[in-house]
Structure formats: C-alpha cells, structure tokens
Amino acid sequence: MQMSYAIRCAFYQLLLAALMLVAMLQLLYLSLLSGLHGQEEQDQYFEFFPPSPRSVDQVKAQLRTALASGGVLDSSGDYRVYRGLLKTTMDPSDVILATHASVDNLLHLSGLLERWEGPLSISVFAATKEEVQLATVLAYALSSHCPDMRARVAMHLVCPSRYEASVPDPREPGEFALLRSCQEVFDKLAKVAQPGINYALGTNVSYPNNLLRNLAREGANYALVIDADMVPSEGLWRGLREMLDQSNQWGGTALVVPAFEIRRARRMPTNKAELLQLYQVGEVRPFYYGLCTPCQAPTNYSRWVNLPEESLLRPAYVVPWQDPWEPFYVAGGKVPAFDERFRQYGFNRISQACELHVAGFDFEVLNEGFLVHKGFKEALKFHPQKEAENQHNKILYRQFKQELKTKYLNSPRRC
C-alpha cells in the first residue's frame, strides 16, 4: 500500500515537472522568436498561442486613469493634453497610422479602421467645454462597443488649457447610453457631428495641428502621418510591413506615399488600377491640385501613373526635396518633430518636410500604395477667415528656415 502511494506521488511530481518544463519551453520559444526570427515565425506562433485581448473593463479603467490625471499643459501653456485615453500594444517594428481630428471629424475613424489593418493612433481636439464632454463620452462608447478600437487604437485628447476633462457619466449624453454596437456609436455620431475643416472650427481657438501630429506619432518607430479625412489604399499596412521586415536599409529614408483627392467620396478606390480609372476621367486628381500645385508637384504624378504594375510594394524612384513640397511619408529613426508653433493653416507640414531634408533624409516614392483625400480641395471654399494666421505662419516659416542653419551647422542642405 505504501509502495502504491509512493508511486502515485512520484507520478504526480513527474507530471507537474513536465508541465512546468512545457511552460518554460514555450516562454523560451517566444523569447527566441523576438530575438532571432522574423514576423512570419511570430505570426505562426500567435496562431496557436494568441495574446489575450484586453477586456472592456481594462480599457475603461485606462480611460478613467487618463482623465483623472488632469492632463498636462503643452509647452505653450495654451492647451491641455490627455495622453492615452485608449492605448494599444505595438510591435516596435510595426508601422502606425498617426492622424488627428476635431471631435466632429472622428466620423472618419471608421473608414480608417476598415482600410488600415495595423495599429492606429489618433489625437482629438475639443475646442469647447461641450466638445470636451462629447469627446470623453465617445471614447467611453467606442471602447465599450468596438473591439477594433480596444485592440488597435490609441487615442489622445487635447483641449484649451482652461478646460478639464472628466470621467463621463454613461448616462450623459443620454442618447449614447442606449447604444449597443460599434455601428450604432458611429451612426449616432453622424447625427450629432458637423464634419468640416479641422481648422475652421468657428471658435477663437487655433487648431493645434502640429501638437496633435506629434502626440499621435509619439513612441512610434515607423509612422505614416495623415489627415483623418484621407484613406489609404487597401493592403498598404501589410505591404509596408513586408517591405520593412525584409531589409533594414530604410534608415534615413522617407518613403513617400503619393496623395490624391477624389471628387465624390462615395467611390473610394481600393487599388492602383481603380485609382487610375478614376484619374483618367477626372474624378481623381493630385492632392492640392486646385489649391497649391507646387506643394505636391515634386511627387511627379505623371511618372507614377505610368509605372508598370507590380504585386510587391517598393520604392520606385528618388525625388530630391524642394520647397514647398510637403509629401506624406513613412519614416523611422530620428524623425524631426513637427514644430508646434505652427497652428491652424499654412506651412505646418512644409516646415517639417524641410527639416527632414536638412537632417539628411532622402525621399523615395513608393510604386503601388497611395492616399486619397475625400473631396476636392478648392481655394474658394478654403477658410478665407484664416488668411491672417496664414500670413503669420509664412513669416514664422522664414524664421524657421534660418533657425535650421544654426541647428544643422554641418549639413550641406538648405531649404
């Protein structure tokens, strides 16, 4: 009897040791994957051992913590910043889509999530006390009902410094408390929002676009910074990941994604073939074509549309930077921040592209991927009341270029 008991004890001890060994081997395998293997092996591993998704309660707890912090003031003291209302975990080698919007323009987030399969970071600007309340309620509702938001989206909030955000009461506004699905949240937002130009807010508060851009790309290695009312081509994130995973030669390179604008946003092209069909009949044209042709002309659209069709995303040709080119691009490493002195409209992206050039980055245009802005940008409809601020930014840009000469004394490049 004692022998039988001893045998059973030995068996259970052996079984426990075997289970511990399996667990240790699993952890060791995952560690080796991160250090020795590529993304393909990691994907295969996570098919069998998927990471546990964050629960709704965990995401709501993060939201409450971020709001309870009281935020921090930006360097100018004019804005209050709440980082990480929503957070997402991200592979350091991943490519993040970084964007920004007013509260009303959060409507575009749904379309971005459909097209961009990777992590997304959005900075939201609430210009009034009422918008601050609406923004927190929306973050609460989206995190409650949208699994993609919980899994892939980081959200930050910026408001004028005189306002403070608070943890939303789920009953206020009452309509949002009745929602039960992600689609219902966006449908409700569509009814209460008044989408328009971010920097034509109808208030005396300046839209801090560069502060929002920096906040959205904060902590990312590779990032594609776009406006919220732009849509990437289908599969762009996956193509970028495959290209970047295959080589580490892209340091110091800005991979330019050609930007277009479409007359009617109901028909968004998914691939280059569809884009070219619309381009040929005038439904699609180069971005800023009717507003600032030189701002995008160096992309060389005539060359891009005539490139041979390819299945793999890759750089097609090199373009030297020239003023006032402001391309949309993917870059990693020591990418200069956007200068937050530029607000509202004018020279906010040109200044950053200028510094990127002086800092030694080269610009290479991608062959297949693209961005499409919803609607044609027309000068007559373009914030005429903001002309004074545009002139201020023009003067600031001249000053900025002089500052770069001191900042990059050893660089042979100038703007």
Coordinates of C-alpha atoms in Angstrom, one line a residue:
M1 CA 0.0 0.0 0.0
Q2 CA 2.8 2.3 0.9
M3 CA 4.6 1.4 -2.3
S4 CA 1.4 2.2 -4.3
Y5 CA 1.1 5.7 -2.6
A6 CA 4.8 6.4 -3.3
I7 CA 4.4 5.5 -6.9
R8 CA 1.4 7.8 -7.3
C9 CA 3.3 10.7 -5.6
A10 CA 6.2 10.1 -7.9
F11 CA 3.9 10.1 -10.9
Y12 CA 2.2 13.4 -9.9
Q13 CA 5.6 15.0 -9.3
L14 CA 6.8 13.9 -12.7
L15 CA 3.6 15.2 -14.3
L16 CA 4.0 18.6 -12.6
A17 CA 7.6 18.8 -13.6
A18 CA 6.7 18.0 -17.2
L19 CA 4.0 20.8 -17.3
M20 CA 6.5 23.3 -15.9
L21 CA 9.0 22.3 -18.5
V22 CA 6.5 22.8 -21.3
A23 CA 5.6 26.2 -19.9
M24 CA 9.3 27.2 -19.7
L25 CA 10.0 25.9 -23.2
Q26 CA 7.0 27.9 -24.5
L27 CA 8.3 31.1 -22.9
L28 CA 11.8 30.4 -24.2
Y29 CA 10.5 29.9 -27.7
L30 CA 8.7 33.2 -27.6
S31 CA 11.8 34.9 -26.4
L32 CA 13.9 33.4 -29.2
L33 CA 11.2 34.4 -31.7
S34 CA 11.6 38.1 -30.7
G35 CA 15.3 38.0 -31.0
L36 CA 16.1 35.5 -33.7
H37 CA 13.1 35.1 -36.0
G38 CA 11.1 37.3 -38.3
Q39 CA 7.5 38.4 -38.3
E40 CA 6.4 35.2 -40.2
E41 CA 7.5 32.9 -37.3
Q42 CA 5.9 35.2 -34.8
D43 CA 2.6 35.1 -36.7
Q44 CA 2.7 31.3 -36.8
Y45 CA 3.3 31.2 -33.1
F46 CA 0.4 33.5 -32.2
E47 CA -1.9 31.4 -34.4
F48 CA -1.5 28.7 -31.7
F49 CA -1.0 31.0 -28.7
P50 CA -2.9 34.2 -29.3
P51 CA -2.4 37.1 -26.8
S52 CA -5.3 37.7 -24.5
P53 CA -7.4 40.7 -25.7
R54 CA -7.9 43.5 -23.2
S55 CA -11.3 43.4 -21.7
V56 CA -13.8 46.2 -21.8
D57 CA -13.3 46.8 -18.1
Q58 CA -9.5 47.1 -18.5
V59 CA -9.9 49.7 -21.3
K60 CA -12.4 51.7 -19.3
A61 CA -10.1 51.6 -16.3
Q62 CA -7.3 53.1 -18.5
L63 CA -9.7 55.8 -19.7
R64 CA -10.6 56.7 -16.2
T65 CA -7.0 56.8 -15.1
A66 CA -6.0 59.1 -18.0
L67 CA -8.9 61.5 -17.4
A68 CA -8.3 61.6 -13.6
S69 CA -4.7 62.7 -14.1
G70 CA -5.9 66.2 -15.0
G71 CA -3.8 66.2 -18.2
V72 CA -0.6 68.2 -18.7
L73 CA -0.1 71.6 -20.4
D74 CA 1.8 71.7 -23.6
S75 CA 5.0 73.8 -24.0
S76 CA 3.0 77.0 -24.8
G77 CA 0.6 76.6 -21.9
D78 CA -2.4 77.1 -24.3
Y79 CA -3.5 73.5 -24.4
R80 CA -4.2 70.7 -22.0
V81 CA -3.1 67.2 -23.2
Y82 CA -4.6 63.9 -22.0
R83 CA -2.4 61.1 -23.2
G84 CA -3.6 57.5 -23.6
L85 CA -7.4 57.7 -23.2
L86 CA -7.1 54.5 -25.2
K87 CA -3.9 52.5 -25.6
T88 CA -2.7 49.8 -27.9
T89 CA 0.2 47.4 -27.7
M90 CA 2.6 47.6 -30.7
D91 CA 5.5 45.7 -32.1
P92 CA 8.5 48.1 -32.1
S93 CA 9.0 47.3 -35.8
D94 CA 5.4 48.0 -36.7
V95 CA 4.0 50.9 -38.8
I96 CA 1.5 53.1 -37.1
L97 CA -1.1 55.2 -38.8
A98 CA -1.0 58.6 -37.0
T99 CA -3.8 61.1 -37.5
H100 CA -5.7 63.9 -35.9
A101 CA -9.2 65.4 -36.0
S102 CA -11.7 67.7 -34.3
V103 CA -14.4 65.9 -32.4
D104 CA -16.8 66.2 -35.4
N105 CA -14.3 64.6 -37.7
L106 CA -14.0 61.5 -35.6
L107 CA -16.5 60.1 -38.1
H108 CA -13.6 59.3 -40.4
L109 CA -12.1 56.9 -37.9
S110 CA -14.5 54.1 -39.0
G111 CA -13.2 54.2 -42.6
L112 CA -9.6 54.3 -41.5
L113 CA -10.1 51.2 -39.4
E114 CA -11.5 49.4 -42.4
R115 CA -8.6 50.2 -44.7
W116 CA -5.6 50.2 -42.2
E117 CA -5.1 46.7 -40.7
G118 CA -2.4 47.7 -38.3
P119 CA -2.2 50.0 -35.2
L120 CA -3.7 53.4 -35.4
S121 CA -3.2 56.5 -33.2
I122 CA -5.5 59.5 -33.2
S123 CA -5.2 62.8 -31.4
V124 CA -8.6 64.5 -30.9
F125 CA -9.0 68.3 -30.4
A126 CA -12.0 69.5 -28.4
A127 CA -12.4 73.3 -28.8
T128 CA -15.2 73.9 -26.4
K129 CA -16.3 72.7 -23.0
E130 CA -19.2 70.8 -24.6
E131 CA -16.9 69.1 -27.1
V132 CA -14.6 68.0 -24.3
Q133 CA -17.6 66.3 -22.7
L134 CA -18.6 64.7 -26.0
A135 CA -15.1 63.5 -26.7
T136 CA -14.9 61.6 -23.4
V137 CA -18.3 60.1 -23.9
L138 CA -17.3 59.0 -27.4
A139 CA -14.1 57.4 -26.1
Y140 CA -16.1 55.6 -23.5
A141 CA -18.7 54.4 -26.0
L142 CA -16.2 53.4 -28.7
S143 CA -14.1 51.4 -26.2
S144 CA -17.2 49.7 -24.9
H145 CA -18.7 48.6 -28.3
C146 CA -15.8 48.5 -30.8
P147 CA -13.4 45.6 -30.5
D148 CA -11.1 47.1 -33.1
M149 CA -10.8 50.2 -31.0
R150 CA -9.8 48.2 -28.0
A151 CA -7.3 46.1 -29.9
R152 CA -5.7 48.6 -32.4
V153 CA -6.3 52.2 -31.5
A154 CA -4.5 54.7 -29.2
M155 CA -6.5 57.9 -28.6
H156 CA -5.3 61.2 -27.0
L157 CA -7.3 64.3 -26.2
V158 CA -6.3 67.9 -26.5
C159 CA -8.4 70.9 -25.4
P160 CA -7.8 74.6 -24.4
S161 CA -6.0 74.8 -21.1
R162 CA -8.9 76.5 -19.4
Y163 CA -11.0 73.3 -19.7
E164 CA -10.6 70.0 -17.9
A165 CA -12.0 66.6 -19.0
S166 CA -13.7 64.4 -16.5
V167 CA -14.8 60.7 -16.3
P168 CA -18.0 60.6 -18.3
D169 CA -21.3 59.6 -16.7
P170 CA -22.5 56.8 -19.0
R171 CA -26.0 58.4 -18.9
E172 CA -24.8 61.7 -20.3
P173 CA -25.5 62.5 -23.1
G174 CA -28.4 60.1 -22.6
E175 CA -28.6 59.0 -26.2
F176 CA -25.2 57.4 -26.1
A177 CA -26.1 55.3 -23.0
L178 CA -28.7 53.4 -25.2
L179 CA -26.2 52.3 -27.8
R180 CA -25.3 48.6 -28.1
S181 CA -23.0 48.2 -31.1
C182 CA -20.0 49.9 -32.7
Q183 CA -22.0 50.8 -35.8
E184 CA -24.7 52.4 -33.6
V185 CA -22.0 54.6 -32.0
F186 CA -20.8 55.9 -35.4
D187 CA -24.4 56.3 -36.6
K188 CA -25.1 58.4 -33.6
L189 CA -22.0 60.5 -34.0
A190 CA -23.0 61.1 -37.7
K191 CA -26.3 62.6 -36.4
V192 CA -24.7 65.0 -33.8
A193 CA -21.5 65.9 -35.6
Q194 CA -20.9 68.6 -38.2
P195 CA -17.8 67.4 -40.1
G196 CA -15.8 70.1 -41.8
I197 CA -12.3 71.6 -42.0
N198 CA -10.4 70.9 -38.7
Y199 CA -9.1 74.5 -38.5
A200 CA -12.4 76.2 -39.4
L201 CA -13.9 75.4 -36.0
G202 CA -16.0 78.6 -35.7
T203 CA -14.3 79.5 -32.4
N204 CA -11.4 81.8 -31.5
V205 CA -9.3 78.8 -30.6
S206 CA -6.5 77.9 -33.0
Y207 CA -6.4 74.3 -34.1
P208 CA -3.0 72.9 -32.9
N209 CA -2.3 70.6 -35.8
N210 CA 1.4 70.0 -35.2
L211 CA 0.9 69.4 -31.5
L212 CA -1.7 66.8 -32.5
R213 CA 0.5 65.2 -35.0
N214 CA 3.4 64.8 -32.6
L215 CA 1.1 63.4 -30.0
A216 CA -0.3 60.8 -32.4
R217 CA 3.1 59.5 -33.6
E218 CA 4.7 59.7 -30.1
G219 CA 6.5 56.5 -29.2
A220 CA 6.3 55.0 -32.7
N221 CA 9.3 53.9 -34.8
Y222 CA 7.8 53.9 -38.3
A223 CA 4.7 56.1 -38.7
L224 CA 2.6 57.4 -41.6
V225 CA 1.1 60.7 -40.5
I226 CA -2.0 61.7 -42.4
D227 CA -5.2 63.8 -42.0
A228 CA -8.3 62.0 -40.8
D229 CA -10.2 62.6 -44.0
M230 CA -7.7 60.7 -46.1
V231 CA -8.0 57.0 -46.9
P232 CA -5.0 54.7 -47.6
S233 CA -5.0 52.1 -50.4
E234 CA -6.1 48.6 -49.4
G235 CA -3.3 46.5 -48.1
L236 CA -0.9 49.4 -47.6
W237 CA 0.0 48.5 -44.0
R238 CA 0.7 44.9 -44.9
G239 CA 2.8 45.9 -47.9
L240 CA 4.8 48.3 -45.7
R241 CA 5.4 45.7 -43.0
E242 CA 6.6 43.1 -45.5
M243 CA 9.0 45.6 -47.1
L244 CA 10.4 46.9 -43.9
D245 CA 10.8 43.4 -42.4
Q246 CA 12.8 42.2 -45.4
S247 CA 15.5 44.9 -45.0
N248 CA 17.0 47.3 -42.5
Q249 CA 18.2 49.7 -45.2
W250 CA 15.4 52.2 -44.8
G251 CA 17.0 54.3 -42.0
G252 CA 17.4 57.9 -43.2
T253 CA 14.8 57.4 -46.0
A254 CA 11.3 58.9 -46.2
L255 CA 9.1 56.5 -48.2
V256 CA 6.6 58.8 -50.0
V257 CA 3.0 57.7 -50.4
P258 CA 1.5 59.6 -53.3
A259 CA -1.6 61.6 -52.3
F260 CA -4.7 62.2 -54.4
E261 CA -8.1 63.7 -53.9
I262 CA -11.4 62.4 -55.2
R263 CA -14.4 64.4 -56.3
R264 CA -17.0 62.2 -54.7
A265 CA -16.1 60.3 -51.6
R266 CA -18.8 57.6 -52.2
R267 CA -16.5 55.7 -54.5
M268 CA -13.1 55.3 -52.9
P269 CA -10.6 53.3 -55.0
T270 CA -9.0 50.3 -53.2
N271 CA -6.0 49.6 -55.5
K272 CA -4.0 51.4 -58.2
A273 CA -6.0 50.0 -61.1
E274 CA -9.2 51.5 -59.7
L275 CA -7.4 54.8 -58.9
L276 CA -6.1 55.1 -62.4
Q277 CA -9.5 54.6 -64.0
L278 CA -10.9 57.4 -61.9
Y279 CA -7.8 59.5 -62.6
Q280 CA -8.3 59.2 -66.4
V281 CA -11.8 60.5 -66.3
G282 CA -11.1 63.4 -63.9
E283 CA -12.8 62.0 -60.8
V284 CA -9.4 61.8 -59.1
R285 CA -6.5 64.3 -59.3
P286 CA -3.3 65.0 -57.4
F287 CA -3.7 66.3 -53.9
Y288 CA -3.9 70.1 -53.6
Y289 CA -4.1 70.4 -57.4
G290 CA -6.5 73.3 -57.2
L291 CA -5.0 74.9 -54.1
C292 CA -1.2 74.6 -54.1
T293 CA 0.1 72.6 -57.1
P294 CA 3.8 73.1 -56.1
C295 CA 3.1 71.6 -52.7
Q296 CA 2.8 68.2 -54.3
A297 CA 4.3 68.5 -57.8
P298 CA 7.7 67.0 -56.9
T299 CA 5.9 63.7 -56.4
N300 CA 6.0 63.5 -60.2
Y301 CA 2.5 62.1 -60.7
S302 CA 2.9 61.7 -64.5
R303 CA 5.8 59.3 -63.8
W304 CA 3.9 57.5 -61.0
V305 CA 0.8 56.7 -63.0
N306 CA 2.9 55.3 -65.8
L307 CA 4.9 52.9 -63.7
P308 CA 4.4 49.2 -64.6
E309 CA 2.0 47.3 -62.4
E310 CA 3.7 45.3 -59.6
S311 CA 2.5 43.0 -56.9
L312 CA 5.0 44.0 -54.2
L313 CA 5.3 47.4 -52.6
R314 CA 8.7 49.0 -53.1
P315 CA 10.4 52.4 -53.7
A316 CA 10.2 53.3 -57.4
Y317 CA 12.3 56.4 -57.8
V318 CA 14.2 59.0 -55.8
V319 CA 12.9 62.6 -55.6
P320 CA 15.1 65.5 -54.3
W321 CA 13.2 67.6 -51.8
Q322 CA 12.4 71.2 -52.9
D323 CA 10.4 73.9 -51.3
P324 CA 7.4 73.8 -50.8
W325 CA 6.9 70.1 -51.2
E326 CA 5.0 68.5 -48.3
P327 CA 4.7 64.8 -49.0
F328 CA 3.1 62.2 -46.9
Y329 CA 5.6 59.6 -46.0
V330 CA 6.7 56.7 -43.8
A331 CA 10.0 57.0 -41.9
G332 CA 11.6 55.6 -38.9
G333 CA 14.5 56.5 -36.6
K334 CA 15.3 60.1 -35.6
V335 CA 12.5 61.8 -37.5
P336 CA 12.3 65.5 -36.6
A337 CA 9.1 66.5 -34.7
F338 CA 6.6 68.9 -36.2
D339 CA 7.2 72.4 -35.0
E340 CA 4.3 73.2 -32.6
R341 CA 4.5 76.9 -33.1
F342 CA 2.6 76.4 -36.4
R343 CA -1.1 76.3 -35.8
Q344 CA -4.3 76.5 -37.9
Y345 CA -3.4 76.5 -41.6
G346 CA -0.2 77.1 -43.5
F347 CA 3.4 75.8 -43.5
N348 CA 2.8 73.3 -40.7
R349 CA 3.8 70.2 -42.8
I350 CA 6.1 72.0 -45.2
S351 CA 8.3 73.1 -42.3
Q352 CA 8.7 69.5 -41.0
A353 CA 9.5 68.2 -44.5
C354 CA 12.1 71.0 -44.9
E355 CA 13.8 69.9 -41.7
L356 CA 13.6 66.3 -42.7
H357 CA 15.6 67.2 -45.8
V358 CA 18.2 69.3 -43.9
A359 CA 18.6 66.5 -41.4
G360 CA 19.8 64.2 -44.2
F361 CA 16.7 62.1 -45.1
D362 CA 16.2 61.1 -48.8
F363 CA 12.8 60.9 -50.4
E364 CA 11.8 57.8 -52.4
V365 CA 8.3 57.4 -53.9
L366 CA 6.5 54.1 -53.5
N367 CA 5.2 52.3 -56.6
E368 CA 1.8 51.0 -55.6
G369 CA 0.5 52.5 -52.3
F370 CA -1.4 55.8 -52.2
L371 CA -3.7 58.0 -50.2
V372 CA -7.0 59.6 -51.2
H373 CA -8.5 62.7 -49.7
K374 CA -12.3 62.8 -49.5
G375 CA -13.3 65.6 -51.8
F376 CA -11.6 68.2 -54.0
K377 CA -9.8 71.0 -52.1
E378 CA -10.9 74.3 -53.6
A379 CA -9.4 77.7 -52.9
L380 CA -12.8 79.5 -52.8
K381 CA -14.0 77.2 -50.1
F382 CA -10.8 77.2 -48.1
H383 CA -11.0 79.1 -44.8
P384 CA -10.9 82.7 -46.1
Q385 CA -11.2 83.9 -42.5
K386 CA -7.9 82.4 -41.6
E387 CA -5.8 84.5 -44.0
A388 CA -4.2 86.5 -41.2
E389 CA -3.0 83.3 -39.4
N390 CA -1.7 82.0 -42.7
Q391 CA 0.4 85.2 -43.1
H392 CA 1.7 84.8 -39.6
N393 CA 2.8 81.2 -40.4
K394 CA 4.5 82.4 -43.6
I395 CA 6.7 84.8 -41.5
L396 CA 7.3 82.1 -39.0
Y397 CA 8.4 79.7 -41.8
R398 CA 11.1 82.2 -42.9
Q399 CA 12.3 82.4 -39.3
F400 CA 12.2 78.6 -39.0
K401 CA 14.5 78.1 -42.0
Q402 CA 17.0 80.5 -40.5
E403 CA 16.9 78.5 -37.3
L404 CA 17.7 75.3 -39.2
K405 CA 21.0 76.8 -40.4
T406 CA 22.1 77.0 -36.7
K407 CA 20.6 73.7 -35.7
Y408 CA 22.3 71.8 -38.5
L409 CA 25.6 73.6 -38.9
N410 CA 27.3 70.6 -40.5
S411 CA 24.6 69.9 -43.0
P412 CA 25.2 71.0 -46.6
R413 CA 21.5 71.0 -47.3
R414 CA 19.2 74.0 -47.0
C415 CA 15.6 74.7 -47.6

